[in-house]
Amino acid sequence: MRVSRYLLGCTSAAAVVLGAVSSHATAADSVEDFYKRKTITLYIGFSAGGGYDTYGRTVARHWSNHIPGKPKIIVKNRPGAGSLVLANELYNVLPKDGSVVAVIARGMAMEPLLGNEKAQFDVRKYNWIGSANNEVSICVSWHTTSVKTIQDLLKTEMIVGGTGPGADTDVFPKVMNNIVGTKLKLITGYPGGNDINLAMERGEVQGRCGYSWSSAKSRNAEWLEQKKINILVQMSLEKHPDLPNVPLIMDFAKDEDDTKALELIYARQVMGRPFVAPPDVPADRAKALRDAFMATMKDPKFLADAEKQDLEITPVSGAGIHKLIDRIYTSSPRAIALAKEAVTSEKKTQITKKDIPVNTVSATIASVEDGGREIHFKVKNEVHQVSVSGSRTSVSVGGKESSRGAIKEGMMCDVSYQGDGSEAKKIACK
């Protein structure tokens, strides 16, 4: 009897174990089956060529190899208001089945907390996937300006460029003016960081505050070599090892209140280039995306690709980002109030909205993707990509009002837009 009871116990235990293994295998198979039939769209909330875009596209080239089912990943730029447009769409409009992920500004996580009523999302309900790096931002002046140090900036006005509310480029100048006492003026509305850099070269703006050090090294190394920019201050909680002699923003806190406000504002730097999925993605798929992301961060081929572009890889897990956000959102009311005042008050900052001109070009449509949501065409031998909104873009074919789905490869169209990576205002095809 003792033996039979023992065998019965072993049999029951084995059944439980096998059941658990079977359940796990079924879940894994379910994720693989889903992604085998899917294409993942990675949206980037900025125009092409900037730091967020570069990190997003580099990760996308390798991420699929670690996702069950190895789905194809396509990358699309969806700029607007410093990625606020995309953050809202991701939360409220885009599919929540695991087929869509996004790269948004690290500062988006702070917008609801700091009172931005246009931020129509709860950051705690997003599925944070991870970040490829822990970022340090810098404030720079163009070499032709008289501002060479942050001390100069306390006495001399300087015009900087911005991409939109919530983006570092727009938040940090206000913080510096409100807490440090600098004299920054802001021209905002550029589609992305690369557009601000071009504006510096053209002389439209004199600097940029909220410029990722990793981007400066990887995208504009020649500027550093040729001393075309002056690095005035670094903005994070700690100095970057590359910049031991550049002042840290935390050093300019005048009292404990300033310190608390700055700590809360610059906590965002930990999630340097955040990858995020919508809320309500099935838990097994969200986990698969997170696990695959962190596996990509260790992939020798990915690391070699990143090194070739001088991209810093100091990964932060999705769980780490969730933990950081929970900590931020349980900050004391006093710290939140001080930080909100620092990032929102415009009393000390002159802000001008940049009117990006809408250009119209005649071009043959080279390709159409996602049911007409994105089109590609050549302008002076360069391929341009624009998104097509179902509600905001006016589309006509043969003189008749049409839907974006009517746009086909090979059509000759007049496309009105604000530059590569932007959303088309009007498309008229013959």
PDB file of N, CA and C in Angstrom, residues 42-46 52 78 82-88 90 101-109 121 123 126 128 271-277:
ATOM      1  N   LEU A  42       7.097  49.742 -36.074  1.00  0.00           N
ATOM      2  CA  LEU A  42       7.760  50.557 -35.063  1.00  0.00           C
ATOM      3  C   LEU A  42       7.653  52.015 -35.485  1.00  0.00           C
ATOM      4  N   TYR A  43       6.811  52.769 -34.796  1.00  0.00           N
ATOM      5  CA  TYR A  43       6.663  54.191 -35.077  1.00  0.00           C
ATOM      6  C   TYR A  43       7.682  54.986 -34.264  1.00  0.00           C
ATOM      7  N   ILE A  44       8.237  56.017 -34.881  1.00  0.00           N
ATOM      8  CA  ILE A  44       9.189  56.898 -34.203  1.00  0.00           C
ATOM      9  C   ILE A  44       8.610  58.302 -34.216  1.00  0.00           C
ATOM     10  N   GLY A  45       8.510  58.913 -33.045  1.00  0.00           N
ATOM     11  CA  GLY A  45       7.799  60.180 -32.906  1.00  0.00           C
ATOM     12  C   GLY A  45       8.556  61.406 -33.360  1.00  0.00           C
ATOM     13  N   PHE A  46       9.575  61.220 -34.182  1.00  0.00           N
ATOM     14  CA  PHE A  46      10.390  62.331 -34.671  1.00  0.00           C
ATOM     15  C   PHE A  46      10.731  62.101 -36.136  1.00  0.00           C
ATOM     16  N   TYR A  52      16.670  59.668 -31.799  1.00  0.00           N
ATOM     17  CA  TYR A  52      15.613  58.680 -31.562  1.00  0.00           C
ATOM     18  C   TYR A  52      15.432  57.790 -32.789  1.00  0.00           C
ATOM     19  N   ARG A  78       6.628  59.251 -37.368  1.00  0.00           N
ATOM     20  CA  ARG A  78       5.363  59.967 -37.165  1.00  0.00           C
ATOM     21  C   ARG A  78       5.639  61.146 -36.244  1.00  0.00           C
ATOM     22  N   GLY A  82       6.892  67.050 -30.566  1.00  0.00           N
ATOM     23  CA  GLY A  82       7.898  66.383 -29.732  1.00  0.00           C
ATOM     24  C   GLY A  82       7.505  64.972 -29.341  1.00  0.00           C
ATOM     25  N   SER A  83       6.749  64.286 -30.221  1.00  0.00           N
ATOM     26  CA  SER A  83       6.249  62.905 -30.093  1.00  0.00           C
ATOM     27  C   SER A  83       4.960  62.808 -29.278  1.00  0.00           C
ATOM     28  N   LEU A  84       4.397  63.936 -28.876  1.00  0.00           N
ATOM     29  CA  LEU A  84       3.132  63.919 -28.143  1.00  0.00           C
ATOM     30  C   LEU A  84       2.004  63.357 -29.014  1.00  0.00           C
ATOM     31  N   VAL A  85       2.018  63.691 -30.309  1.00  0.00           N
ATOM     32  CA  VAL A  85       0.999  63.178 -31.231  1.00  0.00           C
ATOM     33  C   VAL A  85       1.025  61.656 -31.238  1.00  0.00           C
ATOM     34  N   LEU A  86       2.224  61.092 -31.360  1.00  0.00           N
ATOM     35  CA  LEU A  86       2.350  59.635 -31.386  1.00  0.00           C
ATOM     36  C   LEU A  86       1.981  59.015 -30.044  1.00  0.00           C
ATOM     37  N   ALA A  87       2.400  59.632 -28.942  1.00  0.00           N
ATOM     38  CA  ALA A  87       2.074  59.090 -27.620  1.00  0.00           C
ATOM     39  C   ALA A  87       0.564  58.992 -27.424  1.00  0.00           C
ATOM     40  N   ASN A  88      -0.167  60.004 -27.878  1.00  0.00           N
ATOM     41  CA  ASN A  88      -1.630  59.976 -27.786  1.00  0.00           C
ATOM     42  C   ASN A  88      -2.223  58.894 -28.683  1.00  0.00           C
ATOM     43  N   LEU A  90      -0.768  56.177 -29.762  1.00  0.00           N
ATOM     44  CA  LEU A  90      -0.384  54.868 -29.249  1.00  0.00           C
ATOM     45  C   LEU A  90      -1.337  54.425 -28.140  1.00  0.00           C
ATOM     46  N   VAL A 101       4.599  49.078 -31.875  1.00  0.00           N
ATOM     47  CA  VAL A 101       5.412  49.616 -30.783  1.00  0.00           C
ATOM     48  C   VAL A 101       5.897  50.996 -31.215  1.00  0.00           C
ATOM     49  N   ALA A 102       6.464  51.736 -30.291  1.00  0.00           N
ATOM     50  CA  ALA A 102       6.860  53.108 -30.623  1.00  0.00           C
ATOM     51  C   ALA A 102       8.104  53.520 -29.853  1.00  0.00           C
ATOM     52  N   VAL A 103       8.780  54.506 -30.401  1.00  0.00           N
ATOM     53  CA  VAL A 103       9.848  55.213 -29.703  1.00  0.00           C
ATOM     54  C   VAL A 103       9.354  56.643 -29.507  1.00  0.00           C
ATOM     55  N   ILE A 104       9.216  57.053 -28.252  1.00  0.00           N
ATOM     56  CA  ILE A 104       8.734  58.399 -27.949  1.00  0.00           C
ATOM     57  C   ILE A 104       9.767  59.132 -27.087  1.00  0.00           C
ATOM     58  N   ALA A 105       9.574  60.418 -26.935  1.00  0.00           N
ATOM     59  CA  ALA A 105      10.501  61.208 -26.116  1.00  0.00           C
ATOM     60  C   ALA A 105      10.470  60.729 -24.676  1.00  0.00           C
ATOM     61  N   ARG A 106      11.645  60.706 -24.067  1.00  0.00           N
ATOM     62  CA  ARG A 106      11.725  60.269 -22.672  1.00  0.00           C
ATOM     63  C   ARG A 106      10.888  61.158 -21.757  1.00  0.00           C
ATOM     64  N   GLY A 107      10.730  62.412 -22.154  1.00  0.00           N
ATOM     65  CA  GLY A 107       9.973  63.349 -21.332  1.00  0.00           C
ATOM     66  C   GLY A 107       8.472  63.135 -21.361  1.00  0.00           C
ATOM     67  N   MET A 108       7.969  62.318 -22.301  1.00  0.00           N
ATOM     68  CA  MET A 108       6.528  62.073 -22.369  1.00  0.00           C
ATOM     69  C   MET A 108       5.999  61.473 -21.070  1.00  0.00           C
ATOM     70  N   ALA A 109       6.836  60.703 -20.396  1.00  0.00           N
ATOM     71  CA  ALA A 109       6.402  60.065 -19.147  1.00  0.00           C
ATOM     72  C   ALA A 109       6.055  61.087 -18.074  1.00  0.00           C
ATOM     73  N   PHE A 121      -3.077  60.336 -21.967  1.00  0.00           N
ATOM     74  CA  PHE A 121      -2.649  58.963 -21.683  1.00  0.00           C
ATOM     75  C   PHE A 121      -2.227  58.850 -20.226  1.00  0.00           C
ATOM     76  N   VAL A 123       0.669  57.066 -18.309  1.00  0.00           N
ATOM     77  CA  VAL A 123       1.942  56.410 -18.611  1.00  0.00           C
ATOM     78  C   VAL A 123       2.124  55.096 -17.847  1.00  0.00           C
ATOM     79  N   TYR A 126       0.888  52.093 -20.046  1.00  0.00           N
ATOM     80  CA  TYR A 126       1.661  51.656 -21.202  1.00  0.00           C
ATOM     81  C   TYR A 126       2.425  50.363 -20.858  1.00  0.00           C
ATOM     82  N   TRP A 128       5.904  49.363 -21.129  1.00  0.00           N
ATOM     83  CA  TRP A 128       7.252  49.846 -21.408  1.00  0.00           C
ATOM     84  C   TRP A 128       8.143  48.656 -21.732  1.00  0.00           C
ATOM     85  N   MET A 271      15.590  56.762 -18.775  1.00  0.00           N
ATOM     86  CA  MET A 271      14.950  56.087 -19.913  1.00  0.00           C
ATOM     87  C   MET A 271      15.317  56.836 -21.186  1.00  0.00           C
ATOM     88  N   GLY A 272      16.568  56.738 -21.576  1.00  0.00           N
ATOM     89  CA  GLY A 272      17.120  57.570 -22.637  1.00  0.00           C
ATOM     90  C   GLY A 272      16.383  57.534 -23.954  1.00  0.00           C
ATOM     91  N   ARG A 273      16.097  56.337 -24.478  1.00  0.00           N
ATOM     92  CA  ARG A 273      15.402  56.174 -25.762  1.00  0.00           C
ATOM     93  C   ARG A 273      14.311  55.123 -25.561  1.00  0.00           C
ATOM     94  N   PRO A 274      13.200  55.478 -24.959  1.00  0.00           N
ATOM     95  CA  PRO A 274      12.232  54.461 -24.555  1.00  0.00           C
ATOM     96  C   PRO A 274      11.431  53.849 -25.705  1.00  0.00           C
ATOM     97  N   PHE A 275      11.374  52.512 -25.696  1.00  0.00           N
ATOM     98  CA  PHE A 275      10.514  51.748 -26.591  1.00  0.00           C
ATOM     99  C   PHE A 275       9.290  51.347 -25.774  1.00  0.00           C
ATOM    100  N   VAL A 276       8.102  51.543 -26.357  1.00  0.00           N
ATOM    101  CA  VAL A 276       6.887  51.341 -25.580  1.00  0.00           C
ATOM    102  C   VAL A 276       5.791  50.763 -26.459  1.00  0.00           C
ATOM    103  N   ALA A 277       4.951  49.925 -25.868  1.00  0.00           N
ATOM    104  CA  ALA A 277       3.789  49.365 -26.550  1.00  0.00           C
ATOM    105  C   ALA A 277       2.525  49.919 -25.896  1.00  0.00           C
TER     106      ALA A 277
END
